[in-house]
PDB file of C-alpha atoms in Angstrom:
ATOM      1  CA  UNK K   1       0.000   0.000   0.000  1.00  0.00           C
ATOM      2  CA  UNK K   2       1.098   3.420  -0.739  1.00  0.00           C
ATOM      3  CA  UNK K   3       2.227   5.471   2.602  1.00  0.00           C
ATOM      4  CA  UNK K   4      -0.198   8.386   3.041  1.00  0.00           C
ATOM      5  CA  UNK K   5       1.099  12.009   1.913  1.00  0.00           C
ATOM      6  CA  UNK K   6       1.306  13.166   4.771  1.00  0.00           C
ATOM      7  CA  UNK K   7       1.556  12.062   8.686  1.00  0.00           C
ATOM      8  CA  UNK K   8       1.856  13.905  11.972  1.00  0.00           C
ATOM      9  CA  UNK K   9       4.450  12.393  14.777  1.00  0.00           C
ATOM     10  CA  UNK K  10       2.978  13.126  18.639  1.00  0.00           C
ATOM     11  CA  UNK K  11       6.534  12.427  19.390  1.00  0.00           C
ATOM     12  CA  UNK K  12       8.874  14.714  17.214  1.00  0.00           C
ATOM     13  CA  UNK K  13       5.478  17.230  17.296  1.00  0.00           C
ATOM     14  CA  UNK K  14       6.193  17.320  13.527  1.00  0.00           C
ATOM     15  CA  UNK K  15       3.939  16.497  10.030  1.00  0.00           C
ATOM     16  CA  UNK K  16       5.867  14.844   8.139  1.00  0.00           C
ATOM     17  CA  UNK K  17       5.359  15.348   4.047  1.00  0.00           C
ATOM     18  CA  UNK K  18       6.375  12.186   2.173  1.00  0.00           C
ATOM     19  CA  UNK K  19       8.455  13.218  -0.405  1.00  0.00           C
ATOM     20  CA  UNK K  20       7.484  12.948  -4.369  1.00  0.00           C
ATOM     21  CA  UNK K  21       3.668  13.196  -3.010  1.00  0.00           C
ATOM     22  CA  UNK K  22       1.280  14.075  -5.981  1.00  0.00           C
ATOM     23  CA  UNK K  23      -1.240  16.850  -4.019  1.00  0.00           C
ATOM     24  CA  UNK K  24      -3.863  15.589  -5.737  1.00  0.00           C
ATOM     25  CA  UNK K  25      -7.412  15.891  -3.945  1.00  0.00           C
ATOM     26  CA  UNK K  26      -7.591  13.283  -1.606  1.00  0.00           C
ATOM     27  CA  UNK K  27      -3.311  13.991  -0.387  1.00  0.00           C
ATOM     28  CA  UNK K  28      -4.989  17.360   0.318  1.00  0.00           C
ATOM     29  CA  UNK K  29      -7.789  16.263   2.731  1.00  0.00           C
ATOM     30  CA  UNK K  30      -4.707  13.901   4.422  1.00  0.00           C
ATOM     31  CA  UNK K  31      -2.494  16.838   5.129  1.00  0.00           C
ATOM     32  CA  UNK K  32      -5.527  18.774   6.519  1.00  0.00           C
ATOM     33  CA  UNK K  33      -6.317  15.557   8.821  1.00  0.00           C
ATOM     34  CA  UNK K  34      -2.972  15.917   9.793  1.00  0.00           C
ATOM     35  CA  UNK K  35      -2.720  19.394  10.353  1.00  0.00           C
ATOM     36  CA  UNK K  36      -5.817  18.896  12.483  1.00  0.00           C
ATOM     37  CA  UNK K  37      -4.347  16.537  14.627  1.00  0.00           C
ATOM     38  CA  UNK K  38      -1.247  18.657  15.130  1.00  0.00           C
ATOM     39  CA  UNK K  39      -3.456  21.714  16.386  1.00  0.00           C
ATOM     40  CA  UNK K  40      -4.780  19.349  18.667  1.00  0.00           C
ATOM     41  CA  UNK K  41      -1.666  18.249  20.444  1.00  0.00           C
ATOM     42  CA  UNK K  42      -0.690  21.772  20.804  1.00  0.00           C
ATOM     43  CA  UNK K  43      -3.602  23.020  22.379  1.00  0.00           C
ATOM     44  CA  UNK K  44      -4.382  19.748  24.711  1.00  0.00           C
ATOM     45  CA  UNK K  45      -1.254  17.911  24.722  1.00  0.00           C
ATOM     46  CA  UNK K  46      -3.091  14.886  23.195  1.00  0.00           C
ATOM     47  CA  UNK K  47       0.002  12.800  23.866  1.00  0.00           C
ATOM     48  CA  UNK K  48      -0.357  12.926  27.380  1.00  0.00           C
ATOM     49  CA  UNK K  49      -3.375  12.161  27.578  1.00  0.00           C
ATOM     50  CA  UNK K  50      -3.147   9.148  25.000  1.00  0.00           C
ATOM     51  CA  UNK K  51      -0.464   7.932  27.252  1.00  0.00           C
ATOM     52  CA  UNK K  52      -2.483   8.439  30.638  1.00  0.00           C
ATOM     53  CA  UNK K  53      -4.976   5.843  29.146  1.00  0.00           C
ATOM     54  CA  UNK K  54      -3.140   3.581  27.433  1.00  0.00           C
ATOM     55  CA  UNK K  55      -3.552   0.718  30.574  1.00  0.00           C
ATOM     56  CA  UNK K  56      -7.112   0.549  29.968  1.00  0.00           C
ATOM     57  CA  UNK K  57      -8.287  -0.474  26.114  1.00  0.00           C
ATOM     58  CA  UNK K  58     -11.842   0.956  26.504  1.00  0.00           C
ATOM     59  CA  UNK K  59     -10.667   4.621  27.642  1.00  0.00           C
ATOM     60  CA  UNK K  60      -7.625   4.707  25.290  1.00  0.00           C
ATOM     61  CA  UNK K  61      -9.971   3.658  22.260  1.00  0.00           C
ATOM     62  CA  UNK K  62     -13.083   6.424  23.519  1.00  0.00           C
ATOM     63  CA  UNK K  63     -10.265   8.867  23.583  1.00  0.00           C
ATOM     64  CA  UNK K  64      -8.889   7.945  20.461  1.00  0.00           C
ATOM     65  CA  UNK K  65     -12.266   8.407  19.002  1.00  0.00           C
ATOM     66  CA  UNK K  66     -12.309  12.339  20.330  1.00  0.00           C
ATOM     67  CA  UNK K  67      -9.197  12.657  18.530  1.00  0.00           C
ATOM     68  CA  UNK K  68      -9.998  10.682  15.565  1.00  0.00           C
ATOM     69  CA  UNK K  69     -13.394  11.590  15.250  1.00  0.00           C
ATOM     70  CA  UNK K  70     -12.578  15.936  15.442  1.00  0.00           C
ATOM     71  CA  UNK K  71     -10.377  15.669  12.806  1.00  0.00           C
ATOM     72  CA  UNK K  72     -12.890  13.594  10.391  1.00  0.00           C
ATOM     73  CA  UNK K  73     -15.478  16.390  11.466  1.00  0.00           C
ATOM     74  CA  UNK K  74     -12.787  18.815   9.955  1.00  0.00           C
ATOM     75  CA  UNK K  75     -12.013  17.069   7.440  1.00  0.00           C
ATOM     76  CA  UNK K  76     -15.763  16.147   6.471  1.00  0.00           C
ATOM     77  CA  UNK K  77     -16.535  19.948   6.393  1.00  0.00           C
ATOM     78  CA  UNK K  78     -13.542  20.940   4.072  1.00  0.00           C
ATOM     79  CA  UNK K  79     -14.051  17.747   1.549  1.00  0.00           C
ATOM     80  CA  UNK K  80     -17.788  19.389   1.361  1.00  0.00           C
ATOM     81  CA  UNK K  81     -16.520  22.615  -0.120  1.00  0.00           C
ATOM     82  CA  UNK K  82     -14.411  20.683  -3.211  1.00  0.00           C
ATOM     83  CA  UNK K  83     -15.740  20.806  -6.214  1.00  0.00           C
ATOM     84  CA  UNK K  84     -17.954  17.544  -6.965  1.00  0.00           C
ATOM     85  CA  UNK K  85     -15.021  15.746  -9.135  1.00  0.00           C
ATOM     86  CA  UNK K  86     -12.423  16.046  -6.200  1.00  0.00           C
ATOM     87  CA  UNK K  87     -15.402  15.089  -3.855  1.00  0.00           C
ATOM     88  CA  UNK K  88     -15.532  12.034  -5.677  1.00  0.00           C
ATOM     89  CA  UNK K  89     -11.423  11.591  -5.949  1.00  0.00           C
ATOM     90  CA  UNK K  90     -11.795  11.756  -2.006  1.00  0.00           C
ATOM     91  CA  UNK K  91     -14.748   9.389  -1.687  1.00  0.00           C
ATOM     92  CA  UNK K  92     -13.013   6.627  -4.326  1.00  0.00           C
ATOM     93  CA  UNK K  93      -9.915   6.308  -1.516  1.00  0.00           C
ATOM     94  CA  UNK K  94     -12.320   5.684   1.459  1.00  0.00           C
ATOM     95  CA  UNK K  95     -11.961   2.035   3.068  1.00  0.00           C
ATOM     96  CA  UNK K  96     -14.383  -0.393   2.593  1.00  0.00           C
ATOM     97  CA  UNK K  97     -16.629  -1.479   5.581  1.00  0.00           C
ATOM     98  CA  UNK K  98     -14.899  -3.895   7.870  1.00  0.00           C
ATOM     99  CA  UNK K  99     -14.637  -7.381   7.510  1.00  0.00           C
ATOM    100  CA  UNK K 100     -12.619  -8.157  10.170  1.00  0.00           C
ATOM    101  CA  UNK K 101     -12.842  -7.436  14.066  1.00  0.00           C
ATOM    102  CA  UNK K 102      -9.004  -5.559  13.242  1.00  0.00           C
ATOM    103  CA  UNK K 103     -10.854  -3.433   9.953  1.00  0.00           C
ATOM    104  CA  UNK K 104     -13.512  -2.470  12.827  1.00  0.00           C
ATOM    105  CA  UNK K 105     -10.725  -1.678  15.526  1.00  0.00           C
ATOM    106  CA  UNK K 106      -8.932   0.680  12.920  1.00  0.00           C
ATOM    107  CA  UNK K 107     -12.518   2.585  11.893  1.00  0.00           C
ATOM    108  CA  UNK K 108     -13.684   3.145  15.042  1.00  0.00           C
ATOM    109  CA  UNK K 109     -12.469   6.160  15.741  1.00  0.00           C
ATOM    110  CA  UNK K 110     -12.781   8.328  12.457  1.00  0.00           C
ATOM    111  CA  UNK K 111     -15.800   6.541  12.160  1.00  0.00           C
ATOM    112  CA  UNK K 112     -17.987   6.580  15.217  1.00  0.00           C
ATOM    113  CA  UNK K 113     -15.983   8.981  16.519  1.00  0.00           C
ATOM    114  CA  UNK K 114     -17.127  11.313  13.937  1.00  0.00           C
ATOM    115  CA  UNK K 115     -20.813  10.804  14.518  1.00  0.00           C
ATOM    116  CA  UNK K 116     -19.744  11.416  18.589  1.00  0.00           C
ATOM    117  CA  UNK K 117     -17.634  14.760  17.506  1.00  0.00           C
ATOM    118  CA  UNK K 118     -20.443  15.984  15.673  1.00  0.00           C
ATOM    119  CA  UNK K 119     -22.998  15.567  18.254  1.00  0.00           C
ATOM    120  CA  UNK K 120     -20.669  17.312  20.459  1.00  0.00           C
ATOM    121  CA  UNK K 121     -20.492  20.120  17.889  1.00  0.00           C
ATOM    122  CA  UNK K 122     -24.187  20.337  17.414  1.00  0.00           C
ATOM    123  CA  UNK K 123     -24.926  20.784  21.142  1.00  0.00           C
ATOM    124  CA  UNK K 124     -22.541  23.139  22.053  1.00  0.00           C
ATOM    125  CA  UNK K 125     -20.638  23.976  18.732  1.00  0.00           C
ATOM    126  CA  UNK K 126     -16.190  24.090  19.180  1.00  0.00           C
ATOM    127  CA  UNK K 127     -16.700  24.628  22.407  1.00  0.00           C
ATOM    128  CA  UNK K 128     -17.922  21.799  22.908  1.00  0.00           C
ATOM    129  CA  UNK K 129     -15.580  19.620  21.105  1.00  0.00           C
ATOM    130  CA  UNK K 130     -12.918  21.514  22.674  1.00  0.00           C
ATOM    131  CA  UNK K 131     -13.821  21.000  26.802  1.00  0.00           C
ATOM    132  CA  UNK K 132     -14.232  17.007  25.334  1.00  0.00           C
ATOM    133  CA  UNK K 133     -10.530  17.189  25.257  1.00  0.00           C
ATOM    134  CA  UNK K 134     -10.418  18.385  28.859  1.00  0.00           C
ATOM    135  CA  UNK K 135     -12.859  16.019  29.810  1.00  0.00           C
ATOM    136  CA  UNK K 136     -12.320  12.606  27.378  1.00  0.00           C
ATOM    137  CA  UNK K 137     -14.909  10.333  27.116  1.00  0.00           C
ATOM    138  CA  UNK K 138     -14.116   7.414  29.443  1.00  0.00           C
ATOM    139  CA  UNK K 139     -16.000   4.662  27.660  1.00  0.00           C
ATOM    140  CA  UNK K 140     -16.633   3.817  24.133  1.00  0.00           C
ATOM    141  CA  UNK K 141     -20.084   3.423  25.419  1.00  0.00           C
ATOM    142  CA  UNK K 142     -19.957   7.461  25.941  1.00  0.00           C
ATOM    143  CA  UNK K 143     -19.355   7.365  22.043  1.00  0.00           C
ATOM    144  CA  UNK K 144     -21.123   5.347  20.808  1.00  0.00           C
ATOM    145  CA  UNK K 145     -24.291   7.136  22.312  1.00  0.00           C
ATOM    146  CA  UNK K 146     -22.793  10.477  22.950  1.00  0.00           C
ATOM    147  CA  UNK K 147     -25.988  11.489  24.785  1.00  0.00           C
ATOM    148  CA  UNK K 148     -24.291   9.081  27.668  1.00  0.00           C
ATOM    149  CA  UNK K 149     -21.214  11.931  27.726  1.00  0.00           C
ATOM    150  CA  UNK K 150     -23.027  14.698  27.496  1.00  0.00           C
ATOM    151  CA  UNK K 151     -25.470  13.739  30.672  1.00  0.00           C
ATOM    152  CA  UNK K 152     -22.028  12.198  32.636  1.00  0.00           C
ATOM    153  CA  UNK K 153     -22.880   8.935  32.754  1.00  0.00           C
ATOM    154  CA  UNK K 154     -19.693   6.698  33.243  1.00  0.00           C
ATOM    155  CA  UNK K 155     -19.418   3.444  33.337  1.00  0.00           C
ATOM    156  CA  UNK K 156     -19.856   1.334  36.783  1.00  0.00           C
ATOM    157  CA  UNK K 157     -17.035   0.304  38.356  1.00  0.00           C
ATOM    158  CA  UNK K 158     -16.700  -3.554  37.919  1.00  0.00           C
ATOM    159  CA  UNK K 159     -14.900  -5.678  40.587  1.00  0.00           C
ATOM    160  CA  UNK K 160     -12.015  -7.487  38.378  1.00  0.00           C
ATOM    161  CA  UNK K 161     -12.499 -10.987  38.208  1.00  0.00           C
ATOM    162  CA  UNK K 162     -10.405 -13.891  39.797  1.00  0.00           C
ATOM    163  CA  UNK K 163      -8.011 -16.177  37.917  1.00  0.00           C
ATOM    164  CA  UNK K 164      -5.806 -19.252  38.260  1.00  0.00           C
ATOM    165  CA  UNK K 165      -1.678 -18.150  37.416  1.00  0.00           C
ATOM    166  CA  UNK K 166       0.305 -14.435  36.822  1.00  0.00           C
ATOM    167  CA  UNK K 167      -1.775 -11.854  35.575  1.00  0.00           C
ATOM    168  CA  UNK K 168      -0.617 -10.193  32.644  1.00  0.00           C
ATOM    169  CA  UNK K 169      -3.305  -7.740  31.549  1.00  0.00           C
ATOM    170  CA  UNK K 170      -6.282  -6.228  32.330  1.00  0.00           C
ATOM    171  CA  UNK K 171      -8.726  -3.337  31.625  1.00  0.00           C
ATOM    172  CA  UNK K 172     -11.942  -3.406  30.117  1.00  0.00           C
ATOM    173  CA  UNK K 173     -14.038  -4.426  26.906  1.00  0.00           C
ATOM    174  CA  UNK K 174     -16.502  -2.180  26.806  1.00  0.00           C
ATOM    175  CA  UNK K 175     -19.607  -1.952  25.030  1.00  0.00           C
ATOM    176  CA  UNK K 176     -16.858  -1.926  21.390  1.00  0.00           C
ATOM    177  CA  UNK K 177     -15.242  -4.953  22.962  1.00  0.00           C
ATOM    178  CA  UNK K 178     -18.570  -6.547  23.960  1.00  0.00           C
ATOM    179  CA  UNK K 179     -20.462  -6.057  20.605  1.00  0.00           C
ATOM    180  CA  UNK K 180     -17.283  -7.086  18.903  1.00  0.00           C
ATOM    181  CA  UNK K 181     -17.068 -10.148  20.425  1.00  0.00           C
ATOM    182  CA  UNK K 182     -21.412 -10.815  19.426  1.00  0.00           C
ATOM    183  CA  UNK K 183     -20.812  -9.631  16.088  1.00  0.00           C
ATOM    184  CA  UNK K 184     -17.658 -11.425  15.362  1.00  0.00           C
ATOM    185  CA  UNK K 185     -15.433  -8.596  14.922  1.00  0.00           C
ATOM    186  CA  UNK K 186     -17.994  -7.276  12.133  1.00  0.00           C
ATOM    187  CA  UNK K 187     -19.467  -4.267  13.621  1.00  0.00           C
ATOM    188  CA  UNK K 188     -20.577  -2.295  17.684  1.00  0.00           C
ATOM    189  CA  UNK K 189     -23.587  -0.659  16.473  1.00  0.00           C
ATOM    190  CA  UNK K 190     -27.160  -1.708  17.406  1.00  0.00           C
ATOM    191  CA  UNK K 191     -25.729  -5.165  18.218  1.00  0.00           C
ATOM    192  CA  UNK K 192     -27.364  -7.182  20.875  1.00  0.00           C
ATOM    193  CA  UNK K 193     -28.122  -5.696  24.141  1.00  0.00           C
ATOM    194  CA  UNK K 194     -24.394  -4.359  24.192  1.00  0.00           C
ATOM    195  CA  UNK K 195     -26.500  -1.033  24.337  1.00  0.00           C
ATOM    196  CA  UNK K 196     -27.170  -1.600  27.766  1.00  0.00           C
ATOM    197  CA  UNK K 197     -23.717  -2.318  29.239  1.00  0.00           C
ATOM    198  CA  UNK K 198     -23.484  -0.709  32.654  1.00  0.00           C
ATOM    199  CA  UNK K 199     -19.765  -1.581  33.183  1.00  0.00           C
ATOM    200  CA  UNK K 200     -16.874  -4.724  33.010  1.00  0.00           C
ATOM    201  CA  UNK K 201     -13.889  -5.580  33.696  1.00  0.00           C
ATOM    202  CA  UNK K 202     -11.388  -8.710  32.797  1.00  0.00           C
ATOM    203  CA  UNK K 203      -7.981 -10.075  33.358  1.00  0.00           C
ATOM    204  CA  UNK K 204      -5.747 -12.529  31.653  1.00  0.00           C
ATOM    205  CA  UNK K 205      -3.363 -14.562  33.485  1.00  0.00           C
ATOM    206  CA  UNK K 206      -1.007 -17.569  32.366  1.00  0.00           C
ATOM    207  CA  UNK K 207      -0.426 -20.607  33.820  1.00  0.00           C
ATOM    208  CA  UNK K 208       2.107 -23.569  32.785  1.00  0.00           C
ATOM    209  CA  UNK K 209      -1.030 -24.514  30.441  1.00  0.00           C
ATOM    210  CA  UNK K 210      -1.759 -21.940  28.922  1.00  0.00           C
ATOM    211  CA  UNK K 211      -3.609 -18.451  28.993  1.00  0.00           C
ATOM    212  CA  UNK K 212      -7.093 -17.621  30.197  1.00  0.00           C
ATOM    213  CA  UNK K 213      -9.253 -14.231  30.236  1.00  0.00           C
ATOM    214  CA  UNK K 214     -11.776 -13.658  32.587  1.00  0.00           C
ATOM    215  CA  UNK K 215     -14.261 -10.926  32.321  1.00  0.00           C
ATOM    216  CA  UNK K 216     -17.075  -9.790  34.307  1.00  0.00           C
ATOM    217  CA  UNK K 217     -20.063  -7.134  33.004  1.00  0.00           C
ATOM    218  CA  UNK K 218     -22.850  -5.878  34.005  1.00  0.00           C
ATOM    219  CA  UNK K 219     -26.027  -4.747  32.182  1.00  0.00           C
ATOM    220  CA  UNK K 220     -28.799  -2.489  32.742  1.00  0.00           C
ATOM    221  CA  UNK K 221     -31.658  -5.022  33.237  1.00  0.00           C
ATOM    222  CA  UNK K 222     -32.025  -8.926  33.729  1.00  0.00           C
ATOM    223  CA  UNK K 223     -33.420  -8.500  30.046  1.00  0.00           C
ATOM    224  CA  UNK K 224     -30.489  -7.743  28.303  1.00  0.00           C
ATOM    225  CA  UNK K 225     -28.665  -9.622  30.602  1.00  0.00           C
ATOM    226  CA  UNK K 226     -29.957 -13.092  29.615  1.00  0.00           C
ATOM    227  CA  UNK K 227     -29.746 -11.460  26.316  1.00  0.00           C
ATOM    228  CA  UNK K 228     -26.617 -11.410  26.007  1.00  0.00           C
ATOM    229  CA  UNK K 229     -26.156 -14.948  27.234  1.00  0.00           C
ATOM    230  CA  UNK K 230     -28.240 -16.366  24.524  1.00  0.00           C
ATOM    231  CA  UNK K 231     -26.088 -14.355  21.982  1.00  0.00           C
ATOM    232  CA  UNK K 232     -22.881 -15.333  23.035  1.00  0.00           C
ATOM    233  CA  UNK K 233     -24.103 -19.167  23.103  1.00  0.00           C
ATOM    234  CA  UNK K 234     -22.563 -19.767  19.430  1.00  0.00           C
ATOM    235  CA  UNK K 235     -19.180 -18.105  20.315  1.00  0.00           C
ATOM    236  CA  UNK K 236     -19.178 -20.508  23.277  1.00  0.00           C
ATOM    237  CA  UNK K 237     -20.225 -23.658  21.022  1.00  0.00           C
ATOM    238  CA  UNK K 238     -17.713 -22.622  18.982  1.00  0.00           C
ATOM    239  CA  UNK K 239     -15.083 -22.107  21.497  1.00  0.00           C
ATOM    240  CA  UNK K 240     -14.971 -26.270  21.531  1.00  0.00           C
ATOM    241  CA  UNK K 241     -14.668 -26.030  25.472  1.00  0.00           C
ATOM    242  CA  UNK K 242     -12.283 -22.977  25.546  1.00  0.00           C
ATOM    243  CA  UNK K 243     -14.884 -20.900  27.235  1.00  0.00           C
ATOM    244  CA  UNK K 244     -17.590 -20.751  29.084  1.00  0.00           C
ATOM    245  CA  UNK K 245     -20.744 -18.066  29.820  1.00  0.00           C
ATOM    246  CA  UNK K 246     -22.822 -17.688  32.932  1.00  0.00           C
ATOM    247  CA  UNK K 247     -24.834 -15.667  34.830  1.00  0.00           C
ATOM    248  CA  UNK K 248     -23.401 -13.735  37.724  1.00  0.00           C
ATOM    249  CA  UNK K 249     -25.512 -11.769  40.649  1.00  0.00           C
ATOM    250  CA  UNK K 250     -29.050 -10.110  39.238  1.00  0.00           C
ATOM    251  CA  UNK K 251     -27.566  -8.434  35.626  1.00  0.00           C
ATOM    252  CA  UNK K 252     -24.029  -9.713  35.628  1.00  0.00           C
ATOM    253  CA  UNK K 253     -22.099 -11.930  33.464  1.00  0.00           C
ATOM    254  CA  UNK K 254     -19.045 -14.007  33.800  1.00  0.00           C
ATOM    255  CA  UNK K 255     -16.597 -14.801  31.268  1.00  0.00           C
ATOM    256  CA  UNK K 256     -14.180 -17.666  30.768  1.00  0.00           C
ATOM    257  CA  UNK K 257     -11.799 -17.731  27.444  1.00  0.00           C
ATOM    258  CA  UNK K 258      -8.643 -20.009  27.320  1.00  0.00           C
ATOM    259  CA  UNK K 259      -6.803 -20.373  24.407  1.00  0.00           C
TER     260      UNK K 259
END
């Protein structure tokens, strides 16, 4: 694949121009993306804050999605003022829709992130956007459904669950992780009753036979709860005895995966 035309390093604090690029259209709307994300760092110090939530995977991927998802709403608004044949240049280099649960990992945030930066802008306009960066969403949940930012509703706190061996991560799945894992990898939105996660947590540890991740979550109702139990059941099937599903206290779920 051909490198972009242009890319902007958090850690120099520099955009870097490939050289020989052709400024054709869509190199255009990259170097604006770009540019973007470099007036972010210098007005929020994105990198610090990227790096503050980089131990959980849920925070670090709803902040990424802030970041992400601004610069797509700038981007978006200068691609609308092109003339219709560079409009269509633009549109011809878009990715396809993901396949894969890595394709959805990688759209996430210019993609729902987008529709969550321009809810942000069409409550409270830049301003808006811009105390998000003072204030990051701490969920993908948040999101997802930005109306769960903009009323401050976080996420539960989830007692992480116990497991056999050394730990060697943990964090939390969050609704993305969650609807992921019901949709095989394929998409977050309107999936399941993923809409109603509350809260999780998980671990992975390693033993002498291998690794296992736990995860606990909780949902808003018994509903959605058993909901999601019947939904997982084929990832379980499939899972040939690797994992294992079950209800835990009144809207709680318990996760077993071994690989």
């Amino acid at each position: 694949a051909t490198p972009p035309s242009a890319r902007y390093s958090y850690a120099s604090k520099t955009v870097h121009v490939r050289r020989g690029a052709t400024f054709d259209a869509y190199a255009r709307v990259v170097l604006l993306r770009e540019l973007t994300r470099a007036l972010q760092d210098q007005s929020f110090d994105v990198l610090r804050r990227l790096r503050a939530a980089a131990a959980d995977a849920d925070r670090l991927r709803a902040l990424t999605a802030l970041v992400e998802g601004d610069a797509a709403r700038v981007e978006a608004a200068y691609t609308a003022s092109l003339p219709a044949a560079d409009r269509a240049a633009v549109q011809r280099n878009r990715p396809p829709a993901p396949r894969t649960y890595g394709e959805l990992e990688r759209g996430f945030p210019a993609t729902v992130g987008l529709e969550f930066a321009t809810a942000l802008a069409d409550h409270g306009g830049n301003a808006a956007v811009d105390g998000a960066f003072a204030r990051p969403p701490v969920s993908t949940a948040q999101v997802i459904d930005p109306r769960d930012y903009l009323a401050g509703t976080e996420p539960l706190g989830v007692r992480p669950p116990p497991g056999e061996g050394r730990r060697v991560d943990s964090g939390t799945l969050g609704q993305f992780g969650w609807a992921a894992l019901v949709s095989g990898g394929r998409r977050v939105l309107n999936v399941s009753a993923t809409s109603k996660w509350l809260g999780d947590s998980y671990g992975t540890f390693r033993t002498a036979g291998g690794v296992c991740t736990y995860g606990n979550v909780v949902l808003a109702d018994t509903e959605a709860r058993d909901q999601l139990l019947r939904d997982l059941a084929g990832w379980v099937t499939a899972r040939r005895g690797r994992a294992e599903i079950s209800r835990s206290a009144e809207r709680g779920l318990r996760l077993r995966s071994c690989a």
